[in-house]
PDB file of C-alpha atoms in Angstrom:
ATOM      1  CA  VAL N   1      10.155   7.132  -9.376  1.00 98.00           C
ATOM      2  CA  ARG N   2      12.587  10.357  -9.061  1.00 98.00           C
ATOM      3  CA  ASP N   3      11.439  12.881 -10.997  1.00 97.00           C
ATOM      4  CA  ASP N   4      14.218  12.868 -13.362  1.00 98.00           C
ATOM      5  CA  SER N   5      13.836   8.870 -13.548  1.00 98.00           C
ATOM      6  CA  PRO N   6      14.128   7.928 -17.410  1.00 97.00           C
ATOM      7  CA  LEU N   7      11.254   5.100 -16.715  1.00 98.00           C
ATOM      8  CA  LYS N   8       7.960   7.050 -17.883  1.00 97.00           C
ATOM      9  CA  THR N   9       5.289   4.552 -17.813  1.00 97.00           C
ATOM     10  CA  TYR N  10       4.508   1.199 -16.269  1.00 96.00           C
ATOM     11  CA  GLU N  11       5.540  -0.334 -19.500  1.00 97.00           C
ATOM     12  CA  ASP N  12       9.136   0.974 -19.470  1.00 97.00           C
ATOM     13  CA  MET N  13       9.272  -0.152 -15.708  1.00 97.00           C
ATOM     14  CA  ILE N  14       8.219  -3.872 -16.531  1.00 97.00           C
ATOM     15  CA  GLU N  15      10.329  -3.760 -19.965  1.00 97.00           C
ATOM     16  CA  GLN N  16      13.455  -2.132 -17.612  1.00 97.00           C
ATOM     17  CA  ARG N  17      12.768  -4.963 -14.601  1.00 97.00           C
ATOM     18  CA  GLN N  18      15.851  -6.378 -15.327  1.00 96.00           C
ATOM     19  CA  ASP N  19      18.044  -3.764 -14.286  1.00 97.00           C
ATOM     20  CA  LEU N  20      16.053  -2.263 -11.697  1.00 98.00           C
ATOM     21  CA  ARG N  21      16.254  -1.565  -7.840  1.00 98.00           C
ATOM     22  CA  VAL N  22      12.732  -1.692  -6.010  1.00 98.00           C
ATOM     23  CA  ALA N  23      11.841  -0.441  -2.698  1.00 98.00           C
ATOM     24  CA  LEU N  24       9.183  -2.341  -1.014  1.00 97.00           C
ATOM     25  CA  THR N  25       7.958  -1.603   2.308  1.00 94.00           C
ATOM     26  CA  SER N  26       7.645  -4.954   3.693  1.00 91.00           C
ATOM     27  CA  ARG N  27       5.881  -8.445   3.154  1.00 88.00           C
ATOM     28  CA  THR N  28       3.093  -7.076   5.312  1.00 83.00           C
ATOM     29  CA  SER N  29       2.263  -3.773   3.584  1.00 86.00           C
ATOM     30  CA  THR N  30      -0.898  -3.837   1.597  1.00 84.00           C
ATOM     31  CA  SER N  31       0.270  -1.517  -0.974  1.00 88.00           C
ATOM     32  CA  GLY N  32       4.232  -1.679  -0.587  1.00 92.00           C
ATOM     33  CA  PHE N  33       4.114  -5.237  -1.221  1.00 92.00           C
ATOM     34  CA  VAL N  34       1.043  -7.310  -1.078  1.00 88.00           C
ATOM     35  CA  MET N  35      -0.767  -5.499  -4.288  1.00 89.00           C
ATOM     36  CA  PRO N  36       1.840  -4.978  -6.446  1.00 93.00           C
ATOM     37  CA  TYR N  37       2.860  -8.579  -5.866  1.00 93.00           C
ATOM     38  CA  ARG N  38      -0.781  -9.992  -6.904  1.00 91.00           C
ATOM     39  CA  ARG N  39      -0.665  -7.446 -10.192  1.00 93.00           C
ATOM     40  CA  PHE N  40       3.010  -9.008 -11.052  1.00 95.00           C
ATOM     41  CA  VAL N  41       1.302 -12.226 -10.542  1.00 93.00           C
ATOM     42  CA  LYS N  42      -2.128 -11.741 -12.284  1.00 92.00           C
ATOM     43  CA  GLU N  43      -0.012 -10.219 -15.383  1.00 95.00           C
ATOM     44  CA  GLY N  44       2.394 -13.153 -15.516  1.00 95.00           C
ATOM     45  CA  LEU N  45       5.051 -12.215 -14.548  1.00 96.00           C
ATOM     46  CA  LEU N  46       5.608 -13.955 -11.293  1.00 94.00           C
ATOM     47  CA  LYS N  47       4.233 -17.335 -10.835  1.00 93.00           C
ATOM     48  CA  ALA N  48       2.100 -17.042  -7.584  1.00 91.00           C
ATOM     49  CA  GLY N  49       4.561 -17.923  -4.867  1.00 90.00           C
ATOM     50  CA  GLU N  50       7.496 -17.003  -6.952  1.00 93.00           C
ATOM     51  CA  ASP N  51      10.255 -14.458  -5.103  1.00 94.00           C
ATOM     52  CA  ILE N  52       9.680 -10.892  -6.428  1.00 95.00           C
ATOM     53  CA  SER N  53      13.229 -10.788  -6.278  1.00 95.00           C
ATOM     54  CA  THR N  54      13.385 -13.078  -9.657  1.00 95.00           C
ATOM     55  CA  LEU N  55      11.811  -9.695 -11.589  1.00 96.00           C
ATOM     56  CA  PHE N  56      14.228  -7.091 -10.567  1.00 97.00           C
ATOM     57  CA  THR N  57      18.068  -6.381 -10.047  1.00 97.00           C
ATOM     58  CA  SER N  58      17.677  -6.035  -6.567  1.00 97.00           C
ATOM     59  CA  VAL N  59      14.922  -5.786  -4.193  1.00 97.00           C
ATOM     60  CA  ASP N  60      14.979  -3.922  -0.466  1.00 97.00           C
ATOM     61  CA  TYR N  61      11.976  -3.792   2.233  1.00 97.00           C
ATOM     62  CA  ALA N  62      12.694  -0.817   3.378  1.00 97.00           C
ATOM     63  CA  GLY N  63      11.027  -0.787   6.462  1.00 95.00           C
ATOM     64  CA  GLY N  64       8.072   1.802   5.466  1.00 94.00           C
ATOM     65  CA  TYR N  65       6.701   4.217   3.207  1.00 94.00           C
ATOM     66  CA  GLN N  66       9.136   7.025   4.582  1.00 96.00           C
ATOM     67  CA  GLN N  67      11.995   4.917   4.424  1.00 97.00           C
ATOM     68  CA  ALA N  68      11.136   3.447   0.702  1.00 98.00           C
ATOM     69  CA  LEU N  69      10.720   6.724  -0.781  1.00 98.00           C
ATOM     70  CA  GLN N  70      13.805   7.787   0.687  1.00 98.00           C
ATOM     71  CA  GLN N  71      15.408   5.225  -0.917  1.00 98.00           C
ATOM     72  CA  VAL N  72      14.211   6.531  -4.683  1.00 98.00           C
ATOM     73  CA  LEU N  73      15.282  10.389  -3.652  1.00 98.00           C
ATOM     74  CA  THR N  74      18.739   9.315  -2.803  1.00 98.00           C
ATOM     75  CA  GLY N  75      19.482   6.517  -5.653  1.00 97.00           C
ATOM     76  CA  ARG N  76      19.535   3.818  -3.528  1.00 98.00           C
ATOM     77  CA  ALA N  77      16.416   2.796  -5.181  1.00 98.00           C
ATOM     78  CA  ASP N  78      15.021   3.391  -8.923  1.00 98.00           C
ATOM     79  CA  VAL N  79      11.148   2.514  -7.713  1.00 98.00           C
ATOM     80  CA  CYS N  80       9.210   1.776  -4.825  1.00 98.00           C
ATOM     81  CA  ALA N  81       6.143   1.012  -4.135  1.00 96.00           C
ATOM     82  CA  VAL N  82       4.348   2.910  -1.441  1.00 95.00           C
ATOM     83  CA  SER N  83       0.263   4.178  -0.507  1.00 90.00           C
ATOM     84  CA  HIS N  84      -1.033   7.100  -2.579  1.00 88.00           C
ATOM     85  CA  TYR N  85      -1.656   9.369   0.485  1.00 85.00           C
ATOM     86  CA  THR N  86       2.401   9.272   1.199  1.00 91.00           C
ATOM     87  CA  VAL N  87       2.749  11.444  -2.269  1.00 93.00           C
ATOM     88  CA  GLU N  88      -0.818  12.727  -2.271  1.00 89.00           C
ATOM     89  CA  GLY N  89      -3.315  14.876   0.344  1.00 81.00           C
ATOM     90  CA  ASP N  90      -3.107  16.950   2.668  1.00 79.00           C
ATOM     91  CA  LYS N  91      -0.797  14.849   4.797  1.00 80.00           C
ATOM     92  CA  THR N  92       1.738  13.886   2.349  1.00 90.00           C
ATOM     93  CA  SER N  93       4.640  16.223   5.294  1.00 89.00           C
ATOM     94  CA  ILE N  94       4.479  13.180   7.556  1.00 88.00           C
ATOM     95  CA  TYR N  95       6.187  11.554   5.073  1.00 92.00           C
ATOM     96  CA  LEU N  96       8.148  13.912   2.628  1.00 95.00           C
ATOM     97  CA  THR N  97       9.330  17.838   2.468  1.00 96.00           C
ATOM     98  CA  PRO N  98       7.517  19.438   0.021  1.00 96.00           C
ATOM     99  CA  GLU N  99      10.918  19.586  -1.319  1.00 97.00           C
ATOM    100  CA  GLU N 100      11.491  16.260  -1.414  1.00 97.00           C
ATOM    101  CA  LEU N 101       8.022  15.167  -3.015  1.00 97.00           C
ATOM    102  CA  SER N 102       8.511  17.598  -5.764  1.00 97.00           C
ATOM    103  CA  GLN N 103      11.463  15.143  -6.659  1.00 98.00           C
ATOM    104  CA  LEU N 104       9.149  12.787  -6.803  1.00 98.00           C
ATOM    105  CA  ARG N 105       6.535  11.420  -9.506  1.00 97.00           C
ATOM    106  CA  ILE N 106       3.973   9.075  -9.821  1.00 97.00           C
ATOM    107  CA  LEU N 107       4.756   6.120 -11.987  1.00 97.00           C
ATOM    108  CA  GLU N 108       1.693   3.910 -12.075  1.00 96.00           C
ATOM    109  CA  ARG N 109      -1.256   3.004  -9.709  1.00 93.00           C
ATOM    110  CA  THR N 110      -2.874  -0.392  -8.656  1.00 88.00           C
ATOM    111  CA  ARG N 111      -6.165   0.129  -8.480  1.00 82.00           C
ATOM    112  CA  GLY N 112      -8.172  -2.048  -6.256  1.00 75.00           C
ATOM    113  CA  VAL N 113      -6.055  -1.414  -2.805  1.00 74.00           C
ATOM    114  CA  PRO N 114      -8.271  -1.818   0.136  1.00 68.00           C
ATOM    115  CA  THR N 115      -8.068   1.099   3.043  1.00 66.00           C
ATOM    116  CA  HIS N 116      -7.736   0.085   6.667  1.00 65.00           C
ATOM    117  CA  LEU N 117      -9.945  -1.787   8.435  1.00 65.00           C
ATOM    118  CA  VAL N 118     -11.195  -1.666  11.715  1.00 70.00           C
ATOM    119  CA  CYS N 119     -11.841  -5.385  13.498  1.00 69.00           C
ATOM    120  CA  ALA N 120     -13.730  -6.827  16.574  1.00 73.00           C
ATOM    121  CA  ARG N 121     -12.256  -9.814  17.987  1.00 76.00           C
ATOM    122  CA  GLU N 122     -14.594 -12.943  17.844  1.00 82.00           C
ATOM    123  CA  GLY N 123     -17.211 -13.351  20.235  1.00 89.00           C
ATOM    124  CA  LEU N 124     -17.918  -9.731  20.964  1.00 89.00           C
ATOM    125  CA  SER N 125     -21.651  -9.846  21.563  1.00 92.00           C
ATOM    126  CA  ASP N 126     -24.064  -8.593  18.816  1.00 90.00           C
ATOM    127  CA  ASN N 127     -25.219  -5.342  20.586  1.00 93.00           C
ATOM    128  CA  LEU N 128     -21.619  -4.358  21.363  1.00 93.00           C
ATOM    129  CA  ARG N 129     -19.931  -4.714  18.085  1.00 89.00           C
ATOM    130  CA  GLU N 130     -23.134  -2.412  16.821  1.00 90.00           C
ATOM    131  CA  ARG N 131     -22.561  -0.283  19.484  1.00 92.00           C
ATOM    132  CA  ILE N 132     -18.841   0.032  18.364  1.00 89.00           C
ATOM    133  CA  LYS N 133     -19.872   0.536  14.680  1.00 87.00           C
ATOM    134  CA  LEU N 134     -22.045   3.410  15.761  1.00 90.00           C
ATOM    135  CA  ALA N 135     -19.946   5.241  17.995  1.00 90.00           C
ATOM    136  CA  LEU N 136     -16.968   5.204  15.087  1.00 86.00           C
ATOM    137  CA  LEU N 137     -19.267   6.296  12.122  1.00 88.00           C
ATOM    138  CA  LYS N 138     -20.362   9.214  14.080  1.00 90.00           C
ATOM    139  CA  LEU N 139     -17.047   9.906  14.744  1.00 85.00           C
ATOM    140  CA  SER N 140     -16.287   9.588  11.403  1.00 83.00           C
ATOM    141  CA  ASP N 141     -19.111  11.858  10.767  1.00 86.00           C
ATOM    142  CA  GLU N 142     -18.367  14.999  13.701  1.00 87.00           C
ATOM    143  CA  HIS N 143     -14.360  14.566  13.745  1.00 82.00           C
ATOM    144  CA  GLY N 144     -13.473  13.219   9.998  1.00 76.00           C
ATOM    145  CA  ASP N 145     -10.392  15.733  10.534  1.00 77.00           C
ATOM    146  CA  LEU N 146      -9.284  12.706  13.417  1.00 76.00           C
ATOM    147  CA  LEU N 147      -9.229  10.111  11.154  1.00 72.00           C
ATOM    148  CA  SER N 148      -7.196  11.822   8.468  1.00 68.00           C
ATOM    149  CA  ASP N 149      -4.412  11.945  11.233  1.00 64.00           C
ATOM    150  CA  VAL N 150      -4.859   8.405  12.185  1.00 62.00           C
ATOM    151  CA  TYR N 151      -5.549   6.529   8.380  1.00 61.00           C
ATOM    152  CA  GLY N 152      -5.227   9.261   6.157  1.00 61.00           C
ATOM    153  CA  ALA N 153      -8.760   9.036   5.150  1.00 66.00           C
ATOM    154  CA  LYS N 154     -11.803  11.506   5.691  1.00 71.00           C
ATOM    155  CA  THR N 155     -14.631   8.969   6.719  1.00 77.00           C
ATOM    156  CA  PHE N 156     -15.664   5.492   7.815  1.00 77.00           C
ATOM    157  CA  VAL N 157     -18.057   3.776   6.085  1.00 75.00           C
ATOM    158  CA  ARG N 158     -19.992   0.352   6.157  1.00 76.00           C
ATOM    159  CA  VAL N 159     -18.732  -2.465   4.046  1.00 74.00           C
ATOM    160  CA  GLU N 160     -19.008  -6.070   3.778  1.00 72.00           C
ATOM    161  CA  GLY N 161     -15.964  -6.996   5.481  1.00 66.00           C
ATOM    162  CA  ASP N 162     -14.948 -10.014   2.877  1.00 72.00           C
ATOM    163  CA  GLU N 163     -16.104  -8.327   0.140  1.00 72.00           C
ATOM    164  CA  HIS N 164     -13.663  -5.050   1.029  1.00 68.00           C
ATOM    165  CA  VAL N 165     -10.783  -7.409   1.843  1.00 69.00           C
ATOM    166  CA  ALA N 166     -11.497  -9.837  -1.202  1.00 74.00           C
ATOM    167  CA  THR N 167      -8.542  -8.549  -3.165  1.00 73.00           C
ATOM    168  CA  ALA N 168      -6.033  -8.429  -0.173  1.00 70.00           C
ATOM    169  CA  ALA N 169      -7.050 -11.878   0.818  1.00 72.00           C
ATOM    170  CA  GLU N 170      -6.546 -12.783  -2.675  1.00 75.00           C
ATOM    171  CA  ALA N 171      -3.481 -11.683  -2.955  1.00 74.00           C
ATOM    172  CA  MET N 172      -2.245 -13.153   0.127  1.00 72.00           C
ATOM    173  CA  LYS N 173      -2.637 -16.575  -0.699  1.00 76.00           C
ATOM    174  CA  VAL N 174      -0.776 -16.153  -4.349  1.00 77.00           C
ATOM    175  CA  ILE N 175       2.195 -14.773  -2.422  1.00 75.00           C
ATOM    176  CA  GLY N 176       1.775 -18.231  -0.511  1.00 74.00           C
ATOM    177  CA  GLU N 177       2.040 -16.862   3.126  1.00 69.00           C
ATOM    178  CA  PRO N 178      -0.913 -18.181   5.712  1.00 64.00           C
ATOM    179  CA  LEU N 179      -3.166 -15.031   6.082  1.00 61.00           C
ATOM    180  CA  GLU N 180      -2.299 -15.466   9.903  1.00 67.00           C
ATOM    181  CA  SER N 181       1.134 -14.558   8.909  1.00 63.00           C
ATOM    182  CA  PHE N 182      -0.010 -10.589   8.356  1.00 59.00           C
ATOM    183  CA  ALA N 183      -1.993  -9.969  11.538  1.00 58.00           C
ATOM    184  CA  ARG N 184      -0.672  -8.119  14.267  1.00 53.00           C
TER     185      ARG N 184
END
């Protein structure tokens, strides 16, 4: 939200939701749509598959993080959902100037949003798959700064794929869209 917003807590946002304009990034954005949607369903504010626009005065899909943030800055939206690295950390200048950033405030965080993934196509040999993993982990250890530039992260770690994306996969099912509609 804007720093001067009368909304002070997430609960304020929920109480005043019928009067609020919301900017989301896109229907395929994990942090800018999927996870906020899941949270609203879990909190009983939406039914699974229900259109999110029923919660607010208006919902706009801005097209990306920077665009959603700009809608709040210019007063076209009262609140937006974006990834944390757009407003915190050493890469915020990709999205906002320091002056713009100083005009915003984090209202609430949604926990459990999985970070970026690197996936291999089905049918890739186990040997090649393992060599790719090792190369990426080595790159992460030796040149973490490159990851920060691309992913907003500092390191790659091995995770159990299904476990890592379980909340996002569950959220996409709650939205009522086939998982394939989110693949790019």
